[in-house]
Coordinates of C-alpha atoms and ligand atoms in Angstrom, one line a residue:
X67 CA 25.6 25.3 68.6
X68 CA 28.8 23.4 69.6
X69 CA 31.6 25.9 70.4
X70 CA 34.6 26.1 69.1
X71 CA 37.5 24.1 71.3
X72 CA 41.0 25.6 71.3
X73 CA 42.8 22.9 73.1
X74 CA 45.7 25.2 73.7
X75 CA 43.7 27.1 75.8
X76 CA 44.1 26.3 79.4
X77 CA 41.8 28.0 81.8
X78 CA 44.0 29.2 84.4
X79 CA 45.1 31.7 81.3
X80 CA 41.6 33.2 81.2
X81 CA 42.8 36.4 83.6
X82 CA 45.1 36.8 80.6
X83 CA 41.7 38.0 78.6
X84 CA 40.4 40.5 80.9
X85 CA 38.9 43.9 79.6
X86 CA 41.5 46.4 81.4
X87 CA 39.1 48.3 84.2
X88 CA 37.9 44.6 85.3
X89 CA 41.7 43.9 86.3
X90 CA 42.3 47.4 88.0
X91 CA 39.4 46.4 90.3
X92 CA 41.1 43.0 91.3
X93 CA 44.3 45.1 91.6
X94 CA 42.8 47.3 93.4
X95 CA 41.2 44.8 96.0
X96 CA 44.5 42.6 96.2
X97 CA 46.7 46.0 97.1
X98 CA 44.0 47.1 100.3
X99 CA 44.6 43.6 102.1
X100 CA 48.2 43.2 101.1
X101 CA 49.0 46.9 102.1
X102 CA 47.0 45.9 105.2
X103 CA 48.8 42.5 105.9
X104 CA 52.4 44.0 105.2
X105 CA 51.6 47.1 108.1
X106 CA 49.8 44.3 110.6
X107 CA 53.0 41.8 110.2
X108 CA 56.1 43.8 108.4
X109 CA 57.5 45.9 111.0
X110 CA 59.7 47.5 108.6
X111 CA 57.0 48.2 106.4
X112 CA 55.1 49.8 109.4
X113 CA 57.9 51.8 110.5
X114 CA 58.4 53.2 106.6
X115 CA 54.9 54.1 106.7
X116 CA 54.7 55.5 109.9
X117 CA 57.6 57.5 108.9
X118 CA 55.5 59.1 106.4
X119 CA 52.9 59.5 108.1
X120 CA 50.6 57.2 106.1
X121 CA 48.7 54.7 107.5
X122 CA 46.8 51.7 105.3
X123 CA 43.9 54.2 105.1
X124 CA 45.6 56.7 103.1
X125 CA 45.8 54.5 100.0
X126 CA 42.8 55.1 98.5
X127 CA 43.1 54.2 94.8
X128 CA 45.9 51.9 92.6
X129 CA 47.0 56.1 91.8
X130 CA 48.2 56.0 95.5
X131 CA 51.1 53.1 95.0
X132 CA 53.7 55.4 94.1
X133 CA 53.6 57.7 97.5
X134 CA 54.5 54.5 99.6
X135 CA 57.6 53.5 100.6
X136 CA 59.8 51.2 98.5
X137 CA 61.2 47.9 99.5
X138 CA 65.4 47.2 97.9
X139 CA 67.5 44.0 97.4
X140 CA 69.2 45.2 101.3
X141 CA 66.2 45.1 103.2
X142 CA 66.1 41.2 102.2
X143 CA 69.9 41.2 103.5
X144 CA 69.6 43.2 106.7
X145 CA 66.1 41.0 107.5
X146 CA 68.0 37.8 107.0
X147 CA 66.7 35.2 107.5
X148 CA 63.1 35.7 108.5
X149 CA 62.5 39.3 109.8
X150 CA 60.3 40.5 106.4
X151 CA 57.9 37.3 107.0
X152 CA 54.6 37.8 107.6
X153 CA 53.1 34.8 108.3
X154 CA 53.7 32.5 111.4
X155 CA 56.2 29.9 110.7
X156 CA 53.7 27.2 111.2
X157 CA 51.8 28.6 107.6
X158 CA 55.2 28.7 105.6
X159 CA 55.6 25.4 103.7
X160 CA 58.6 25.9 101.5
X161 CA 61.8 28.3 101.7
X162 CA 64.1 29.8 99.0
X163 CA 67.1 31.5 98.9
X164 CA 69.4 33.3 96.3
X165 CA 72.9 32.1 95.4
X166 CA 74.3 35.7 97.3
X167 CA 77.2 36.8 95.6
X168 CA 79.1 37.5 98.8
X169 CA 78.3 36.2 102.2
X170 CA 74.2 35.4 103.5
X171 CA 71.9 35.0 100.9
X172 CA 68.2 36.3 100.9
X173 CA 65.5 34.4 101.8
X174 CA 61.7 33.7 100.6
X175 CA 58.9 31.9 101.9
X176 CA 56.0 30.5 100.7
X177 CA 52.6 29.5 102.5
X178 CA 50.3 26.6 100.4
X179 CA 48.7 29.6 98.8
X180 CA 51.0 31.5 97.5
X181 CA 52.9 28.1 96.0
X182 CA 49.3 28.1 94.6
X183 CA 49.5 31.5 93.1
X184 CA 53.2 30.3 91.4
X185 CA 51.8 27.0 89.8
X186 CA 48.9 29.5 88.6
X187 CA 51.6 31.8 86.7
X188 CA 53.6 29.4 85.6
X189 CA 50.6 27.5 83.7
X190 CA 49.9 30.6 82.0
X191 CA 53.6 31.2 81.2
X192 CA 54.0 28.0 79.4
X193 CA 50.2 28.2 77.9
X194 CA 51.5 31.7 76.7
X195 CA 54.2 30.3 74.5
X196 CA 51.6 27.3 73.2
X197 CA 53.1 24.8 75.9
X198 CA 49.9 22.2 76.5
X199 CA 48.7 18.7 78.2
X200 CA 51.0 16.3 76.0
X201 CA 54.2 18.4 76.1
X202 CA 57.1 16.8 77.4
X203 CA 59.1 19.7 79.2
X204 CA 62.7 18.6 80.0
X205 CA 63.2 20.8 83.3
X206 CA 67.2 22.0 83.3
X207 CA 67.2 24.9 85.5
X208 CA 68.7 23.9 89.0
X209 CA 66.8 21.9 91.9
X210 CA 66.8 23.7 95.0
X211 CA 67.4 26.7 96.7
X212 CA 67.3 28.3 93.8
X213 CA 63.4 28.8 92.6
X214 CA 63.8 27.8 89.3
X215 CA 63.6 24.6 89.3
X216 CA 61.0 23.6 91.5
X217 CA 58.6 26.9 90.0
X218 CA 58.9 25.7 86.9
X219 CA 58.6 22.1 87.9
X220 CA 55.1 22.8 89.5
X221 CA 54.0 24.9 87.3
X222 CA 54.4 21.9 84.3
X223 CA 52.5 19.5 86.6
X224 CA 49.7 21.8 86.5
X225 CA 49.8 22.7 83.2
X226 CA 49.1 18.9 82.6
X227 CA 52.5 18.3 80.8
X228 CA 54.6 15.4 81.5
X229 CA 57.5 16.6 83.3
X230 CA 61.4 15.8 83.8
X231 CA 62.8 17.0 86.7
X232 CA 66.5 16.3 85.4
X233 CA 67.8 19.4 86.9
X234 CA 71.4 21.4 85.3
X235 CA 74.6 20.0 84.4
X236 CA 75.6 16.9 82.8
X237 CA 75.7 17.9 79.2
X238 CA 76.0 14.2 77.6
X239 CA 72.7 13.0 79.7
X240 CA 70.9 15.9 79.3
X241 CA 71.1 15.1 75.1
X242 CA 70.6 11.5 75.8
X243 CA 67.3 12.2 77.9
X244 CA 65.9 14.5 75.3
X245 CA 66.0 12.4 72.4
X246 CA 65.5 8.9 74.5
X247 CA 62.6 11.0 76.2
X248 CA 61.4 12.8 72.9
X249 CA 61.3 15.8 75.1
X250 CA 59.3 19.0 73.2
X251 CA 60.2 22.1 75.1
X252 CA 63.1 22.5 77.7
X253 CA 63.8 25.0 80.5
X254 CA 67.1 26.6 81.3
X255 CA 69.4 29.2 81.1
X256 CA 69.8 30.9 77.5
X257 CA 73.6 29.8 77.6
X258 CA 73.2 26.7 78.8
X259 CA 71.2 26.0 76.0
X260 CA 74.0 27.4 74.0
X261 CA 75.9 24.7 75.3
X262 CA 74.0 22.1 74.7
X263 CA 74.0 23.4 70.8
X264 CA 77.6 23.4 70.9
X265 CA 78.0 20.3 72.3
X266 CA 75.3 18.0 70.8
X267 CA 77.4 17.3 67.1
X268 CA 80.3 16.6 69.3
X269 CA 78.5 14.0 71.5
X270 CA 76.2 12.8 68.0
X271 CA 73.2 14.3 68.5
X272 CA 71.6 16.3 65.9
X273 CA 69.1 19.0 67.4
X274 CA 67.3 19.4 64.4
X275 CA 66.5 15.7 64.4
X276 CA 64.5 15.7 67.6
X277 CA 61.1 16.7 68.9
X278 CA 62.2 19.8 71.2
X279 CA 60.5 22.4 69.2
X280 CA 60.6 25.3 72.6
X281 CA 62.7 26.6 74.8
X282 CA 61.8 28.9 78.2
X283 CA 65.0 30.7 78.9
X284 CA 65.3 32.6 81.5
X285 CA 67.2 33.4 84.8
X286 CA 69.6 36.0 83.2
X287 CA 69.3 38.6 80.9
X288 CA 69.9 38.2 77.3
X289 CA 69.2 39.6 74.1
X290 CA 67.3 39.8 70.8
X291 CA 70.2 38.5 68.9
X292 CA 71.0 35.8 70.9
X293 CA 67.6 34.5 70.8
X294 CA 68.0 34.8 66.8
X295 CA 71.1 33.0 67.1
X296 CA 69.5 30.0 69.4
X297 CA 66.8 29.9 67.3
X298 CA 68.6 29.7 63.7
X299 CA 71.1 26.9 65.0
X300 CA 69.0 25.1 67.3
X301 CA 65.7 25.3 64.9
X302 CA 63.5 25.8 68.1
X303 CA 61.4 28.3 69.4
X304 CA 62.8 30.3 72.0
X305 CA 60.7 32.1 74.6
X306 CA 61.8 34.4 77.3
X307 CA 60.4 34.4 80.7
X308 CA 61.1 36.6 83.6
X309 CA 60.5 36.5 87.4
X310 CA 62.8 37.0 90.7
X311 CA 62.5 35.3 93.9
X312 CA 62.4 38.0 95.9
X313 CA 58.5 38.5 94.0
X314 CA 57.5 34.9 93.3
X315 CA 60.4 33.4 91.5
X316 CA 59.7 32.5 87.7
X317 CA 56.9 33.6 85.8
X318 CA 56.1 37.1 86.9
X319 CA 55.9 38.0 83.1
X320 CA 56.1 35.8 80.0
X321 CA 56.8 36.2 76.1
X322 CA 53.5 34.9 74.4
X323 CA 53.8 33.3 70.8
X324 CA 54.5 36.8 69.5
X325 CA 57.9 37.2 70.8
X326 CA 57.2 40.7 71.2
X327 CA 57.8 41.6 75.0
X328 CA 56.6 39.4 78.1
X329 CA 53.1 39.8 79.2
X330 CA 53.2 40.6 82.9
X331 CA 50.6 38.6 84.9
X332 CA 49.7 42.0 86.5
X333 CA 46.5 40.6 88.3
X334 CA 49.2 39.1 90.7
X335 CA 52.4 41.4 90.8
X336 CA 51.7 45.0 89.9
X337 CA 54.3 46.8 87.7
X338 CA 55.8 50.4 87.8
X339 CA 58.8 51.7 86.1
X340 CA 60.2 54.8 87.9
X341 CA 63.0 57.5 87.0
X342 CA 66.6 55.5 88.1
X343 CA 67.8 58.4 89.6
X344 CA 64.5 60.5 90.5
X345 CA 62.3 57.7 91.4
X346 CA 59.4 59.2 90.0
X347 CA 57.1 57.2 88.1
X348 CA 57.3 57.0 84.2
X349 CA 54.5 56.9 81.9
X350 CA 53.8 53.7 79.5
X351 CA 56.7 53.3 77.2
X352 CA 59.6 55.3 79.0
X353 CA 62.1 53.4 80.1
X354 CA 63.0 52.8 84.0
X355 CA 63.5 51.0 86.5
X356 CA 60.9 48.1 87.0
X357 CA 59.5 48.3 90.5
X358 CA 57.0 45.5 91.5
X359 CA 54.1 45.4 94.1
X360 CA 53.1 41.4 95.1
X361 CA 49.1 41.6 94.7
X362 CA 48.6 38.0 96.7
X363 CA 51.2 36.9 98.4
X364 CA 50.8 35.9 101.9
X365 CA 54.3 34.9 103.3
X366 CA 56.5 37.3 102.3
X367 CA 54.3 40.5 100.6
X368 CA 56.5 42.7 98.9
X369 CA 55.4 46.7 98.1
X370 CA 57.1 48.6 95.5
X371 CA 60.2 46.3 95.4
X372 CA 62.7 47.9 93.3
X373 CA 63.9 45.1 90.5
X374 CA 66.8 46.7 89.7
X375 CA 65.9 46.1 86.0
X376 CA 65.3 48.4 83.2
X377 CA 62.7 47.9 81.1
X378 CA 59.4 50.1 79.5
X379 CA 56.0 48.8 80.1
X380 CA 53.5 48.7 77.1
X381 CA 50.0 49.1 76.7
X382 CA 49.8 48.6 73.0
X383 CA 47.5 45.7 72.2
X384 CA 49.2 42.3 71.4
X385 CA 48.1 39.9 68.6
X386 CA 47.1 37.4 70.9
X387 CA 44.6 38.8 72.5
X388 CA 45.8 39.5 76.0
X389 CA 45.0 42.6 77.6
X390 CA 48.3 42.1 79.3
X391 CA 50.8 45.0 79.6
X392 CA 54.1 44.2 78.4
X393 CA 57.7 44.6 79.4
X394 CA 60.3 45.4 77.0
X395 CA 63.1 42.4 77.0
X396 CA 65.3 43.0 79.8
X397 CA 68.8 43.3 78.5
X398 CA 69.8 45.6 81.2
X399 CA 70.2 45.4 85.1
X400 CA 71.5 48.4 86.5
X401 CA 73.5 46.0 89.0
X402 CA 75.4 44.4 86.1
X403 CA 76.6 47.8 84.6
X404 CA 79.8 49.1 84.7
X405 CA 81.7 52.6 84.4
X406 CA 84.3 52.7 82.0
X407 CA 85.7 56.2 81.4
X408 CA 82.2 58.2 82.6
X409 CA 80.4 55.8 80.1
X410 CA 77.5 53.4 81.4
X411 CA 78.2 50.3 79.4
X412 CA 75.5 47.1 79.8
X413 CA 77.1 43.4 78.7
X414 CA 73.9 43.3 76.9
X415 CA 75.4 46.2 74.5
X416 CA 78.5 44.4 74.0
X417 CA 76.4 41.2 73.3
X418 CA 74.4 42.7 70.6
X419 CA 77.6 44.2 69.3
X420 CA 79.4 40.7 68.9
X421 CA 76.4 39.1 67.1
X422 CA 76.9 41.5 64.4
X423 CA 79.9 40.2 63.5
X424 CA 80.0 37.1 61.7
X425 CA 82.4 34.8 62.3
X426 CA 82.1 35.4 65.9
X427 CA 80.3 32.7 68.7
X428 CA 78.3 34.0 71.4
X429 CA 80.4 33.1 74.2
X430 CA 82.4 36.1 75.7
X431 CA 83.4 37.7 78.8
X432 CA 84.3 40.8 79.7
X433 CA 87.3 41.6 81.4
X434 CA 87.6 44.7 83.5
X435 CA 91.5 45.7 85.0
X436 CA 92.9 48.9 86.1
X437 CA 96.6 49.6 85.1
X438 CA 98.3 52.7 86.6
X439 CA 95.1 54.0 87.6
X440 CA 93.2 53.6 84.4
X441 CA 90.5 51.1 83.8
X442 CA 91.3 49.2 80.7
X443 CA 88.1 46.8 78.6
X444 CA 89.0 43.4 77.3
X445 CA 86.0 41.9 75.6
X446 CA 86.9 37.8 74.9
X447 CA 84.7 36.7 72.5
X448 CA 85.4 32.8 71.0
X449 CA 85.6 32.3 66.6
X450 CA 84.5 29.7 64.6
X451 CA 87.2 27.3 63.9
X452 CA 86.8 28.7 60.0
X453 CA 87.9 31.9 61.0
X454 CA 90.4 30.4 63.9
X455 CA 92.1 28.3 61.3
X456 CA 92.0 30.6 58.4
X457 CA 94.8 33.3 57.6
X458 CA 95.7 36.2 59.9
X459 CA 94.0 38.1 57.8
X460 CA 90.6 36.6 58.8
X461 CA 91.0 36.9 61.9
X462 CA 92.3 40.7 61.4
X463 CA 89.1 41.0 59.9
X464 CA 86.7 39.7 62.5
X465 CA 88.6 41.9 64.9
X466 CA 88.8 44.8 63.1
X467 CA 84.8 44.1 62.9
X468 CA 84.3 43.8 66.4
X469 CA 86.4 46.8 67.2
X470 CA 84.1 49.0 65.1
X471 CA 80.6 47.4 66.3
X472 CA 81.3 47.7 70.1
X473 CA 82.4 51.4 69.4
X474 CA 79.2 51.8 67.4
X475 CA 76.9 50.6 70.0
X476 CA 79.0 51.9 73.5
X477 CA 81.0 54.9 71.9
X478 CA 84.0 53.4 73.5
X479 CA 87.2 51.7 72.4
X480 CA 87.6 48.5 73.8
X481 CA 90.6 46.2 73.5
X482 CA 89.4 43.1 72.0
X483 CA 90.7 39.4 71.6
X484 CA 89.7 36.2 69.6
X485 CA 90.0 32.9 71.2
X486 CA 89.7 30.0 70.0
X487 CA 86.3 27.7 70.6
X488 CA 85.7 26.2 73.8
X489 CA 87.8 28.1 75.1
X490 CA 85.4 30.6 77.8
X491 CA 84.1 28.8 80.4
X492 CA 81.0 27.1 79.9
X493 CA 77.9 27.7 82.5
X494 CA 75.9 25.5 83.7
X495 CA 73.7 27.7 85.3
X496 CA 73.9 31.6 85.4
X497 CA 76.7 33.0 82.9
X498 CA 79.4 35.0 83.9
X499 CA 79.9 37.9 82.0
X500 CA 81.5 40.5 83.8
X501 CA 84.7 39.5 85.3
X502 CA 85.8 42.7 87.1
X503 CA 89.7 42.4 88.3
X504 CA 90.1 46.1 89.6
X505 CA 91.5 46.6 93.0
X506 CA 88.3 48.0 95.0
Ligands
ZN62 ZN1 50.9 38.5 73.4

């Protein structure tokens, strides 16, 4: 009897499929020797451990992950560049490092292996979201330092697609290369793809009109109603994926065609979510702070490293068939909250809130000063040129609007002001929504 062929169906996706106990076991065997590895090479690792009296030993079971010691963002930055390494430099064959905000960055390494493991989860990333052999992926996210590019660059080649490495930036050539190139899916930022919507009327192109039927956005975080947004004025697909370099870079978890939450690839990186301020571990479906253990990587292993994002993992079996836990989309990093008047406030709140409003675009910022010792809110949020050029009263309206669904969703009064379009800057990377002008 022939069987049936699902050519969407790569094979690197088949760990995808496996009953639950089966994974535990490779979890399980992947933790010993990198637990192992990190306490024979990591000295900080060693010393952590040693501190607490454990030794490799002592980890008997995946139930032991919580009791050892975590690894944070600073470690990265006191260890710069190469002190968390733990493999020779003569079995590293590629180095990243992260745009730091203020002075060294952090750095990651790679041996042939683990640039193995990456292609690996990057192949079932795009299979996850029906990407295949004949897709034409236009590749946006930046070359370089930064891992996006090159992960997802690899990670096409494997899957068999035809890649184009055109990198960010350069709005008129990016349009001109999709349509010219009949490109199917692209990869970038969620708000740079916002731009190219915005732009592509202006420069004559007509999205709708071309082949680009998915998008992979990731990189920064971003909500449900953008995504609807993207996806009613760009008539595409959009798909989130997640990663950090500190783990693997992209695809350490992945929205399948359900749009439902992003499978974690949990054979590789094993997932926790832990109390924010107790550290304690949470149970499926509470909703924490991700923490991460890598399950293979060789350069640079990294146990328990806390994400900084909030999320709740979920056991609950998807429609497509993967046994998979899922993350909850990550609207939230607790680096990228702010305190306004004893109130924890996320942009992703005041992004939801905005997109309630119609009328409004989703380009905004948030302004943060303090005047006469009081912190004062300005959400900027851009209007169509309908409500821009209509009466006062429409724009009263919108306002008015906006006022009431950011107190809704924060409980907070914020001041609010209308701009006209174009007028936030546009990203061609990262957006920037926080601009925080208090004296420190
Ligand atoms: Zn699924």
């Amino acid at each position: 009897m022939k069987m049936p062929v699902n050519p969407r169906f790569h094979p690197a996706s088949a760990p995808d499929y496996l009953p639950r106990g089966q994974r535990q076991l490779l979890q399980w065997q992947r933790l010993q020797g990198m637990v192992q590895r990190a306490y024979d090479h990591v000295s900080l690792f060693r010393e952590r451990m040693q501190g607490l009296g454990m030794t490799p030993q002592d980890v008997r079971s995946l139930e032991d992950v919580p009791k050892l010691p975590c690894m944070l963002k600073k470690d990265l930055l006191e260890h710069y560049p190469y002190g968390l390494f733990a493999s020779p430099m003569k079995d590293i064959v590629r180095l990243h490092a992260s745009t730091g905000t203020t002075g060294k960055p952090i750095v990651v390494a790679y041996t042939q292996e683990d640039l193995q493991v990456w292609a690996n989860v990057m192949v079932r990333s795009f299979s996850a979201c029906g990407l295949h052999a004949g897709d034409i992926i236009q590749n946006a996210y930046g070359y370089g330092m930064f891992t996006g590019g090159l992960g997802a660059h690899y990670g096409a080649e494997a899957l068999g697609a035809t890649v184009i490495p055109i990198s960010g930036g350069n709005t008129q050539r990016q349009l001109m290369v999709m349509k010219d190139f009949g490109a199917t899916a692209i990869c970038c930022t969620p708000s740079y793809f916002l731009h190219l919507i915005e732009q592509a009327p202006e420069l004559g192109f007509n999205l709708r009109d071309l082949p680009l039927r998915t998008g992979v956005f990731g990189a920064e975080p971003w909500t449900e109603a953008m995504r609807q947004r993207i996806e009613a004025e760009s008539g595409i697909k959009a798909y989130d994926i997640y990663g950090l370099s500190e783990i693997i870079g992209p695809g350490v978890a992945m929205e399948c065609r359900c749009q439902a939450g992003a499978h974690i690839f949990e054979d590789w990186f094993y997932p926790e979510i832990i109390d924010l301020k107790t550290g304690q571990p949470l149970p499926d479906g509470e909703e924490g702070e991700l923490v991460l253990t890598t399950l293979g990587k060789q350069a640079m292993p990294m146990i328990r490293y806390r994400t900084r994002d909030i999320t709740a993992l979920t056991s609950e079996p998807c429609e497509c068939g993967r046994t998979l836990r899922r993350i909850q989309r990550i609207g939230r990093r607790s680096d990228d909250m702010f305190i306004i008047r004893g109130v924890n406030v996320y942009p992703s709140q005041i992004e939801t809130a905005l997109l309630r409003v119609e009328g409004t675009l989703p380009h905004y910022q948030i302004i943060l000063t303090r005047e006469k010792g009081l912190d004062e809110v300005e959400v900027q949020v851009e209007v169509t040129r309908e409500v821009f050029g209509d009466t006062v009263g429409a724009l009263q309206q919108v306002q008015r609007q906006l006022g009431k669904s950011i107190e809704t969703l924060t409980g907070l009064r914020f001041k609010t002001r209308l701009v006209q379009p174009q007028t936030i800057q546009r990203s061609e990377g990262k957006a920037k929504r926080v601009v925080d002008r208090r004296q420190m």
